Amino acid sequence: MASYSPTIEHDSKRSDDNIEFVSAGKKSIRSPEERQAALNAALAIDPGVNGLSWRAFQLYLIALVVCFCSGDNGFDGTVMGGINSMKQYQHYFGMKAAGAKTGIVFGIFTVGSLCGAIPAGFIPDRFGRRVCMFVGNALLIIGAVITATATERSRFIGGRFLTGFGSSCAGAGAKAYLAEMAPPQHRGLFMGILNSFYYVGQMTATGMMVPTGKYNNNLSWRLPLYIQAVPAALNVIFIFFCPESPRWLHSTGRTDQSREILARLHSSTGDIHSPLIDLEIEEIEEKIMIDGSDKRWWDYRPLFRTRADRYRAWMVILIGTFGQLSGNGLITYFLPVLLSNAGITSQNRVLTLNFVNSVTSFIGALTGSVLVDRIGRRKLLLLSTGSLVVMLAIVSALLSDPTSTKGRSSAGISFIYIFMVIFSFGWTPMQALYPAEVLGYEARSKGLAFLTIIVQASSCINTFGLPVALEKINWKVYLIFLFWDFFEFVIIYFFVVETKGITLEEIDEIFNQPNPRKYSIEVRKRVLLQSKMRHGELVAQ
């Protein structure tokens, strides 16, 4: 295979929007449109693995093992929301549903996650994506056992710190791994399902707390905490049966092994010299250096080195912040409190409604995952965020009067559920997919660790601030999120770049343009037009 040596052209009239590379003594320039056209041509010859074949089933099993990392995270957020509403737990530790002490118990998980971002920034690049998942989930298991057996609040808090630490480390490795393993034409679906598994963990937690909440002993809240270790244990047991990321293998000099894995999981024929595999390897060789900064754990310059890198980092910050502060954290962690404020005080009914929210949210997330590769990233975010503004306006109106009728309160709760379905539809797939897509290889692990810092720092507002806000201003919290979500909509419209249907390496070229957002939309239009012309769908005027 010929080697490629990329150099960026700079010019007073034209930015670094094209890559000039050398192949077997010949020079050629490929724009993002040409790269997309090359991918489409390769897919026309080799459309990828048949979805019903054994090799496709292997990829599904690999994805399932990785998705357990997301199930970890979903289980924790919801299990604490449900346990926090149990009288047995409150009596044992002297807690109440909202307030400063509750904020500490919830928030220490966030602190642990922030600390876990440190190893998540170098373990995936130094030891591989699989090792990062293994280490993170092993620590999560230890934390879950400590929490489930705690007899003092300090020990309970210490266990939650470890579960946050491990979850953060495992999650960063999982996002990088699956983004690099998934076929480019189906990456949105795979990454969407990864984040949708948050709700699988959530459904498991809320579903089992419906019966355990009826126990008149401490097993009512201890048993769910033990079960928290199950998804992590499944990942720990099976992760080394999965192949390593082909991009990581290439970065460590194992190109032949990288090509074999790509051929087995991406090519319809399994041919290591398929046009599709040749194109993927060519682009990987352009972008990945064996002595790149990903080998230096302390080197975070690829996140901020150039204008394009800074734009990518800005996209990571945007998704990380907005994905936590759109009002979803309020409902995920404190739905029992919201139900109580709306007049629903029966513990069994609260736990049942918490489970129903998990199921409906999962359906929304799964639907968004299936459609994200059809709708596109920008449209999905704009559609869902605009709808969230409308939902919050309705909820604020219905729940603003504490003396309102039962029917009005029930309607308000119904719209809270619809809010979470819409959020899950648009934002849940994108939280895992988009940051992993926009980050270049050298910056991917460190960028995803940086994403964890952004997410958990934003979560601090939910976990530390919301218990106090709910106690002090009650329903007016909805108004705060209403205005914030409108602000999100405006920012998304002007800045978010479309990355639908192109390889990770091709996305790099989009961000090298003077206006990546505008250029990405134009590229999509041109590619769609060319595709229609090739298939005879356009009739000459």
Coordinates of C-alpha atoms in Angstrom, one line a residue:
M1 CA 0.0 0.0 0.0
A2 CA 1.5 3.4 -1.0
S3 CA 2.1 5.8 1.8
Y4 CA 0.5 9.3 1.8
S5 CA 2.1 12.4 3.1
P6 CA -0.4 15.3 3.6
T7 CA 0.5 18.9 3.6
I8 CA -1.9 21.8 4.0
E9 CA -1.8 24.5 1.4
H10 CA -2.1 28.1 2.6
D11 CA -2.8 31.1 0.4
S12 CA -4.0 34.7 0.9
K13 CA -7.1 34.1 -1.2
R14 CA -7.8 30.5 -0.2
S15 CA -7.8 29.0 3.3
D16 CA -6.5 25.5 4.0
D17 CA -9.6 24.0 2.5
N18 CA -7.9 21.3 0.4
I19 CA -5.3 18.7 1.3
E20 CA -2.5 18.1 -1.1
F21 CA -1.0 14.6 -0.8
V22 CA 1.6 12.6 -2.6
S23 CA 0.9 9.1 -3.8
A24 CA 3.5 7.1 -5.8
G25 CA 5.1 10.3 -7.0
K26 CA 1.8 11.9 -8.2
K27 CA 0.2 14.9 -6.6
S28 CA -3.6 15.3 -6.3
I29 CA -5.9 17.5 -4.4
R30 CA -9.2 16.2 -2.9
S31 CA -11.8 18.5 -1.7
P32 CA -14.5 17.3 0.7
E33 CA -16.9 16.9 -2.2
E34 CA -14.4 14.7 -4.0
R35 CA -13.8 12.7 -0.9
Q36 CA -17.6 12.2 -0.5
A37 CA -17.9 11.2 -4.2
A38 CA -15.1 8.7 -3.7
L39 CA -16.9 7.1 -0.8
N40 CA -20.1 6.9 -2.7
A41 CA -18.3 5.3 -5.7
A42 CA -16.6 2.8 -3.4
L43 CA -20.0 2.0 -1.7
A44 CA -21.5 1.4 -5.2
I45 CA -19.0 -1.4 -5.8
D46 CA -18.8 -2.6 -2.2
P47 CA -22.0 -1.6 -0.3
G48 CA -20.8 -3.1 2.9
V49 CA -21.6 -6.1 5.0
N50 CA -25.1 -7.6 4.5
G51 CA -27.2 -6.8 7.6
L52 CA -28.3 -10.4 8.0
S53 CA -24.9 -12.1 7.5
W54 CA -22.8 -13.7 10.2
R55 CA -20.2 -10.9 9.9
A56 CA -22.8 -8.3 10.5
F57 CA -24.0 -10.3 13.6
Q58 CA -20.4 -10.2 14.9
L59 CA -20.5 -6.4 14.6
Y60 CA -23.8 -6.3 16.5
L61 CA -22.4 -8.4 19.3
I62 CA -19.3 -6.1 19.5
A63 CA -21.6 -3.1 19.7
L64 CA -23.7 -4.7 22.4
V65 CA -20.6 -5.3 24.6
V66 CA -19.6 -1.7 24.1
C67 CA -23.2 -0.5 24.8
F68 CA -23.0 -1.9 28.4
C69 CA -20.8 1.1 29.2
S70 CA -23.8 3.4 28.4
G71 CA -26.1 1.1 30.4
D72 CA -23.9 1.7 33.4
N73 CA -24.4 5.4 33.3
G74 CA -28.2 5.2 32.8
F75 CA -28.6 2.9 35.7
D76 CA -26.8 5.2 38.1
G77 CA -28.6 8.4 37.3
T78 CA -32.0 6.7 37.6
V79 CA -31.3 4.3 40.5
M80 CA -30.5 7.3 42.7
G81 CA -33.6 9.2 41.6
G82 CA -35.7 6.2 42.6
I83 CA -33.8 5.4 45.8
N84 CA -34.0 9.1 46.8
S85 CA -37.8 8.8 46.9
M86 CA -37.8 5.7 49.1
K87 CA -38.7 6.3 52.8
Q88 CA -36.5 3.3 53.7
Y89 CA -33.4 5.0 52.3
Q90 CA -34.3 8.4 53.7
H91 CA -34.8 7.0 57.2
Y92 CA -31.6 4.9 57.1
F93 CA -29.3 7.8 56.2
G94 CA -31.4 10.7 57.6
M95 CA -32.0 12.2 54.2
K96 CA -34.9 14.0 52.4
A97 CA -36.0 14.1 48.8
A98 CA -34.5 17.6 48.1
G99 CA -32.0 19.9 49.8
A100 CA -28.2 20.4 50.3
K101 CA -27.4 16.9 51.7
T102 CA -29.2 15.3 48.7
G103 CA -27.2 17.5 46.4
I104 CA -24.0 16.2 47.8
V105 CA -25.0 12.5 47.4
F106 CA -26.0 13.1 43.8
G107 CA -23.1 15.5 43.0
I108 CA -20.3 13.3 44.3
F109 CA -20.9 11.0 41.2
T110 CA -20.3 14.1 39.1
V111 CA -17.1 14.8 41.0
G112 CA -15.9 11.2 40.4
S113 CA -16.7 11.5 36.7
L114 CA -14.6 14.7 36.4
C115 CA -11.7 12.9 38.0
G116 CA -12.2 9.9 35.8
A117 CA -11.7 12.2 32.7
I118 CA -8.0 12.3 33.6
P119 CA -7.2 8.6 32.9
A120 CA -9.8 8.7 30.1
G121 CA -7.6 11.2 28.3
F122 CA -4.5 8.9 28.0
I123 CA -5.5 5.2 28.6
P124 CA -7.3 4.8 25.2
D125 CA -4.3 6.2 23.3
R126 CA -1.6 4.5 25.3
F127 CA -3.1 1.1 26.0
G128 CA -6.1 0.9 23.6
R129 CA -9.8 1.6 23.7
R130 CA -10.6 -1.9 25.2
V131 CA -8.3 -1.4 28.2
C132 CA -10.0 1.9 29.0
M133 CA -13.4 0.3 29.1
F134 CA -12.1 -2.6 31.2
V135 CA -10.4 -0.4 33.8
G136 CA -13.4 1.9 34.1
N137 CA -15.9 -0.8 34.5
A138 CA -13.8 -2.7 37.0
L139 CA -13.7 0.5 39.2
L140 CA -17.4 0.9 38.7
I141 CA -18.1 -2.6 40.0
I142 CA -16.0 -1.9 43.2
G143 CA -17.9 1.4 43.7
A144 CA -21.3 -0.3 43.3
V145 CA -20.4 -3.0 45.9
I146 CA -19.2 -0.3 48.4
T147 CA -22.4 1.7 47.9
A148 CA -24.7 -1.3 48.2
T149 CA -23.0 -2.4 51.5
A150 CA -22.6 1.0 53.0
T151 CA -23.7 1.5 56.6
E152 CA -22.6 5.1 56.9
R153 CA -23.3 8.1 54.6
S154 CA -19.5 8.7 54.1
R155 CA -19.0 5.2 52.8
F156 CA -22.1 5.6 50.6
I157 CA -20.6 8.8 49.2
G158 CA -17.2 7.2 48.6
G159 CA -18.8 4.3 46.6
R160 CA -20.7 6.8 44.4
F161 CA -17.4 8.7 43.8
L162 CA -15.9 5.4 42.5
T163 CA -18.9 4.6 40.3
G164 CA -18.7 8.1 38.7
F165 CA -14.9 7.7 38.2
G166 CA -15.3 4.3 36.5
S167 CA -18.3 5.3 34.4
S168 CA -16.5 8.3 33.0
C169 CA -13.4 6.3 32.1
A170 CA -15.4 3.5 30.5
G171 CA -17.7 5.8 28.6
A172 CA -14.9 7.7 26.9
G173 CA -13.3 4.5 25.7
A174 CA -16.6 3.2 24.4
K175 CA -17.4 6.3 22.4
A176 CA -14.0 6.4 20.7
Y177 CA -14.1 2.6 20.0
L178 CA -17.5 2.4 18.5
A179 CA -17.1 5.6 16.4
E180 CA -13.9 4.1 14.9
M181 CA -15.3 0.6 14.5
A182 CA -18.7 1.4 12.9
P183 CA -19.1 1.6 9.0
P184 CA -19.3 5.3 8.0
Q185 CA -22.7 4.9 6.3
H186 CA -24.2 3.5 9.6
R187 CA -22.2 5.3 12.2
G188 CA -25.1 7.5 13.3
L189 CA -27.2 4.4 14.0
F190 CA -24.5 2.6 16.0
M191 CA -23.5 5.7 18.1
G192 CA -27.2 6.5 18.6
I193 CA -27.8 3.0 20.0
L194 CA -24.8 3.3 22.2
N195 CA -26.2 6.4 24.0
S196 CA -29.7 4.9 23.9
F197 CA -28.5 2.1 26.1
Y198 CA -28.5 4.8 28.8
Y199 CA -32.3 4.1 28.9
V200 CA -31.8 0.4 29.0
G201 CA -29.9 0.9 32.2
Q202 CA -32.6 3.4 33.3
M203 CA -35.4 0.9 32.6
T204 CA -33.7 -1.8 34.5
A205 CA -33.2 0.4 37.5
T206 CA -36.7 1.9 37.6
G207 CA -38.4 -1.4 36.7
M208 CA -36.8 -3.3 39.5
M209 CA -37.4 -0.5 42.1
V210 CA -41.2 -0.9 41.6
P211 CA -41.3 -4.2 43.4
T212 CA -38.3 -3.6 45.7
G213 CA -39.8 -0.3 46.8
K214 CA -42.5 -2.3 48.5
Y215 CA -40.0 -4.1 50.8
N216 CA -40.1 -3.0 54.4
N217 CA -36.4 -3.4 54.9
N218 CA -33.1 -1.9 53.5
L219 CA -32.9 -4.5 50.7
S220 CA -35.5 -2.2 49.0
W221 CA -32.6 0.2 48.1
R222 CA -29.6 -2.0 48.5
L223 CA -30.6 -4.6 45.9
P224 CA -30.8 -2.1 43.0
L225 CA -27.3 -0.9 43.9
Y226 CA -26.0 -4.4 43.6
I227 CA -27.6 -4.9 40.2
Q228 CA -25.8 -1.7 39.1
A229 CA -22.6 -3.8 38.7
V230 CA -24.2 -6.2 36.2
P231 CA -23.8 -4.2 32.9
A232 CA -20.2 -3.3 33.9
A233 CA -19.4 -6.9 34.7
L234 CA -20.7 -8.0 31.3
N235 CA -18.4 -5.5 29.6
V236 CA -15.4 -6.6 31.7
I237 CA -16.0 -10.3 30.9
F238 CA -16.5 -9.9 27.1
I239 CA -14.5 -6.8 26.0
F240 CA -11.3 -8.7 25.2
F241 CA -13.2 -11.1 22.9
C242 CA -13.8 -8.0 20.7
P243 CA -11.1 -6.8 18.2
E244 CA -9.3 -3.5 18.9
S245 CA -10.1 -0.3 17.1
P246 CA -8.5 -0.5 13.6
R247 CA -7.5 3.2 13.8
W248 CA -5.7 2.6 17.1
L249 CA -4.0 -0.5 15.6
H250 CA -2.9 1.6 12.6
S251 CA -1.5 4.3 14.9
T252 CA 0.7 1.7 16.7
G253 CA 2.1 0.4 13.4
R254 CA -0.2 -2.7 13.0
T255 CA -1.6 -1.7 9.6
D256 CA -2.2 -5.3 8.3
Q257 CA -4.2 -6.1 11.4
S258 CA -6.2 -2.9 11.0
R259 CA -7.0 -3.7 7.3
E260 CA -8.1 -7.3 8.2
I261 CA -10.6 -6.0 10.9
L262 CA -12.0 -3.4 8.5
A263 CA -12.4 -5.9 5.8
R264 CA -14.2 -8.4 8.0
L265 CA -16.6 -5.9 9.5
H266 CA -17.1 -3.3 6.7
S267 CA -16.7 -5.1 3.3
S268 CA -19.5 -7.1 1.6
T269 CA -16.8 -9.5 0.3
G270 CA -14.4 -9.5 3.2
D271 CA -11.7 -8.6 0.7
I272 CA -8.8 -6.7 2.3
H273 CA -8.3 -4.9 -1.1
S274 CA -11.9 -4.0 -1.6
P275 CA -12.3 -0.4 -3.0
L276 CA -14.1 0.5 0.2
I277 CA -11.3 -0.8 2.4
D278 CA -8.6 0.8 0.3
L279 CA -10.4 4.1 0.6
E280 CA -10.7 3.8 4.4
I281 CA -7.1 2.8 4.8
E282 CA -5.9 5.6 2.5
E283 CA -7.7 8.2 4.6
I284 CA -6.6 6.7 7.9
E285 CA -3.0 6.8 6.6
E286 CA -3.4 10.5 5.7
K287 CA -4.6 11.5 9.1
I288 CA -2.9 9.2 11.6
M289 CA 0.7 9.5 12.4
I290 CA 2.6 6.7 14.3
D291 CA 4.4 9.4 16.3
G292 CA 1.4 11.7 16.7
S293 CA 0.5 13.7 19.8
D294 CA -2.0 10.9 20.7
K295 CA 1.1 9.0 22.0
R296 CA 1.9 11.9 24.4
W297 CA -0.6 11.7 27.3
W298 CA 0.1 15.3 28.3
D299 CA -0.3 16.8 24.8
Y300 CA -3.7 18.4 24.5
R301 CA -2.7 20.8 21.7
P302 CA -4.6 19.0 19.0
L303 CA -7.8 20.3 20.6
F304 CA -6.8 23.9 20.2
R305 CA -3.9 24.1 17.8
T306 CA -5.6 25.5 14.7
R307 CA -8.8 27.4 13.9
A308 CA -10.4 24.1 12.7
D309 CA -9.3 22.4 15.9
R310 CA -10.8 25.1 18.0
Y311 CA -14.1 25.0 16.0
R312 CA -14.3 21.2 16.7
A313 CA -13.6 21.8 20.4
W314 CA -16.4 24.4 20.4
M315 CA -18.8 21.7 18.9
V316 CA -17.8 19.4 21.8
I317 CA -18.4 22.1 24.4
L318 CA -21.8 22.9 22.7
I319 CA -23.0 19.3 22.7
G320 CA -21.7 18.5 26.2
T321 CA -23.2 21.6 27.8
F322 CA -26.6 21.7 26.0
G323 CA -27.0 17.9 26.3
Q324 CA -27.1 18.3 30.1
L325 CA -28.8 21.6 30.6
S326 CA -31.8 21.3 28.3
G327 CA -34.1 20.3 31.3
N328 CA -33.4 16.6 30.9
G329 CA -31.3 16.5 34.1
L330 CA -34.2 17.9 36.1
I331 CA -36.4 15.1 35.0
T332 CA -33.9 12.3 35.0
Y333 CA -32.7 12.9 38.6
F334 CA -35.7 14.5 40.2
L335 CA -38.9 13.2 38.4
P336 CA -40.1 11.8 41.8
V337 CA -39.8 15.3 43.3
L338 CA -41.6 16.8 40.3
L339 CA -44.4 14.2 40.7
S340 CA -44.7 15.1 44.3
N341 CA -44.9 18.8 43.6
A342 CA -47.7 17.9 41.1
G343 CA -49.7 16.1 43.9
I344 CA -48.6 12.5 43.3
T345 CA -47.3 11.3 46.7
S346 CA -47.8 7.5 46.6
Q347 CA -44.4 5.9 46.7
N348 CA -45.5 3.0 44.6
R349 CA -47.1 5.2 42.0
V350 CA -44.1 7.5 41.8
L351 CA -41.7 4.5 41.2
T352 CA -44.1 3.1 38.6
L353 CA -44.3 6.5 36.7
N354 CA -40.5 6.7 36.9
F355 CA -40.3 3.3 35.1
V356 CA -42.8 4.5 32.5
N357 CA -40.6 7.5 31.8
S358 CA -37.6 5.2 31.2
V359 CA -39.6 3.2 28.7
T360 CA -41.0 6.1 26.7
S361 CA -37.6 7.9 26.7
F362 CA -35.9 4.7 25.4
I363 CA -38.5 4.5 22.6
G364 CA -37.7 8.1 21.7
A365 CA -34.0 7.6 21.7
L366 CA -34.1 4.4 19.6
T367 CA -36.3 6.1 17.1
G368 CA -33.9 9.0 16.8
S369 CA -31.0 6.6 16.5
V370 CA -32.6 4.9 13.5
L371 CA -33.4 8.2 11.8
V372 CA -30.3 10.2 12.5
D373 CA -28.5 8.9 9.3
R374 CA -31.6 9.9 7.3
I375 CA -32.6 13.2 8.8
G376 CA -29.0 14.5 9.4
R377 CA -27.4 15.9 12.6
R378 CA -28.4 19.6 12.3
K379 CA -32.0 19.0 11.4
L380 CA -32.4 16.5 14.3
L381 CA -31.0 18.9 16.8
L382 CA -33.0 21.9 15.5
L383 CA -36.2 20.0 15.4
S384 CA -35.9 18.5 18.9
T385 CA -34.6 21.7 20.6
G386 CA -37.4 23.8 19.1
S387 CA -40.0 21.3 20.3
L388 CA -38.5 21.3 23.8
V389 CA -39.1 25.1 24.0
V390 CA -42.8 24.5 23.2
M391 CA -43.1 21.7 25.7
L392 CA -41.6 23.7 28.5
A393 CA -43.9 26.6 27.8
I394 CA -46.9 24.2 28.1
V395 CA -45.5 22.5 31.3
S396 CA -44.9 25.9 32.9
A397 CA -48.4 27.1 32.2
L398 CA -50.0 23.8 33.5
L399 CA -48.0 23.4 36.7
S400 CA -47.6 27.1 37.7
D401 CA -50.6 27.0 40.1
P402 CA -50.0 24.7 43.1
T403 CA -53.8 24.7 43.8
S404 CA -54.7 23.6 40.3
T405 CA -57.1 20.7 39.6
K406 CA -56.0 17.1 39.4
G407 CA -56.7 17.1 35.7
R408 CA -54.5 20.1 35.1
S409 CA -51.6 18.5 37.1
S410 CA -52.0 15.2 35.2
A411 CA -51.8 17.1 31.9
G412 CA -48.6 18.9 33.1
I413 CA -47.0 15.5 34.0
S414 CA -48.0 14.1 30.6
F415 CA -46.2 16.9 28.8
I416 CA -43.1 16.3 31.0
Y417 CA -43.1 12.8 29.6
I418 CA -43.5 14.1 26.1
F419 CA -40.6 16.5 26.8
M420 CA -38.3 13.6 27.6
V421 CA -39.4 11.6 24.6
I422 CA -38.5 14.6 22.3
F423 CA -35.2 15.2 24.2
S424 CA -34.3 11.5 23.8
F425 CA -35.3 11.5 20.1
G426 CA -33.0 14.4 19.2
W427 CA -30.3 14.7 21.9
T428 CA -29.6 11.1 23.2
P429 CA -28.2 9.8 19.8
M430 CA -26.2 13.0 19.3
Q431 CA -24.4 13.1 22.6
A432 CA -22.3 10.1 21.8
L433 CA -22.3 10.5 18.0
Y434 CA -21.4 14.1 17.3
P435 CA -18.3 14.7 19.5
A436 CA -16.8 11.4 18.4
E437 CA -17.4 12.4 14.7
V438 CA -16.1 15.9 14.7
L439 CA -12.9 15.1 16.6
G440 CA -9.8 14.1 14.6
Y441 CA -8.0 10.9 15.5
E442 CA -5.1 12.6 17.4
A443 CA -7.6 14.5 19.5
R444 CA -10.4 11.9 19.8
S445 CA -9.5 10.3 23.1
K446 CA -8.4 13.5 24.8
G447 CA -11.4 15.3 23.2
L448 CA -13.8 12.7 24.6
A449 CA -12.2 13.1 28.0
F450 CA -12.6 16.8 27.6
L451 CA -16.2 16.2 26.8
T452 CA -16.6 14.3 30.0
I453 CA -15.3 17.3 31.9
I454 CA -17.8 19.6 30.1
V455 CA -20.7 17.1 30.7
Q456 CA -19.9 16.6 34.4
A457 CA -19.2 20.3 35.0
S458 CA -22.6 21.0 33.5
S459 CA -24.1 18.2 35.5
C460 CA -22.9 19.9 38.7
I461 CA -25.6 22.5 38.1
N462 CA -28.2 19.7 37.9
T463 CA -27.0 17.7 40.9
F464 CA -25.9 20.5 43.2
G465 CA -28.2 23.4 42.1
L466 CA -31.5 21.8 41.2
P467 CA -32.3 20.2 44.6
V468 CA -32.0 23.7 46.2
A469 CA -33.8 25.4 43.2
L470 CA -36.7 22.9 43.5
E471 CA -36.9 23.6 47.2
K472 CA -36.9 27.4 46.8
I473 CA -38.6 28.3 43.5
N474 CA -40.5 25.1 42.6
W475 CA -42.2 25.3 39.2
K476 CA -40.3 28.5 38.1
V477 CA -37.3 26.1 37.3
Y478 CA -39.2 25.2 34.1
L479 CA -39.1 28.9 33.0
I480 CA -35.3 29.0 33.4
F481 CA -34.9 26.0 31.1
L482 CA -37.5 27.4 28.7
F483 CA -35.4 30.5 28.0
W484 CA -32.2 28.5 28.0
D485 CA -33.5 26.1 25.4
F486 CA -34.5 29.0 23.1
F487 CA -30.9 30.2 23.4
E488 CA -29.7 26.7 22.5
F489 CA -31.8 26.7 19.3
V490 CA -30.3 29.9 18.1
I491 CA -26.7 28.7 18.7
I492 CA -27.3 25.4 17.0
Y493 CA -28.8 27.1 13.9
F494 CA -25.7 29.4 13.4
F495 CA -22.9 27.0 14.4
V496 CA -23.6 23.3 14.2
V497 CA -21.9 21.5 11.2
E498 CA -23.6 18.7 9.3
T499 CA -21.6 15.5 9.4
K500 CA -24.1 13.0 8.0
G501 CA -22.8 10.0 6.0
I502 CA -19.1 10.7 5.6
T503 CA -16.0 9.1 7.0
L504 CA -14.3 10.4 10.1
E505 CA -11.3 11.5 8.1
E506 CA -13.4 13.4 5.5
I507 CA -15.1 15.3 8.3
D508 CA -11.7 16.9 9.1
E509 CA -11.8 18.6 5.7
I510 CA -15.1 20.2 6.4
F511 CA -13.7 22.0 9.5
N512 CA -10.8 23.3 7.4
Q513 CA -13.2 25.6 5.6
P514 CA -13.7 29.3 6.4
N515 CA -17.3 28.7 7.4
P516 CA -17.7 25.0 8.3
R517 CA -21.4 25.2 9.1
K518 CA -22.3 26.8 5.8
Y519 CA -19.9 24.7 3.8
S520 CA -21.2 21.4 5.2
I521 CA -24.7 22.3 4.1
E522 CA -23.6 23.2 0.6
V523 CA -21.6 19.9 0.4
R524 CA -24.6 17.9 1.4
K525 CA -26.8 19.6 -1.3
R526 CA -24.2 19.1 -4.0
V527 CA -23.7 15.4 -3.1
L528 CA -27.4 14.8 -3.0
L529 CA -27.8 16.5 -6.4
Q530 CA -25.0 14.3 -7.9
S531 CA -26.5 11.2 -6.4
K532 CA -29.9 12.0 -7.9
M533 CA -28.4 12.7 -11.3
R534 CA -26.5 9.3 -11.2
H535 CA -29.7 7.5 -10.5
G536 CA -31.6 9.3 -13.2
E537 CA -34.0 11.0 -10.8
L538 CA -33.4 14.4 -12.4
V539 CA -35.0 15.2 -15.7
A540 CA -33.3 17.8 -17.9
Q541 CA -35.4 20.9 -18.2

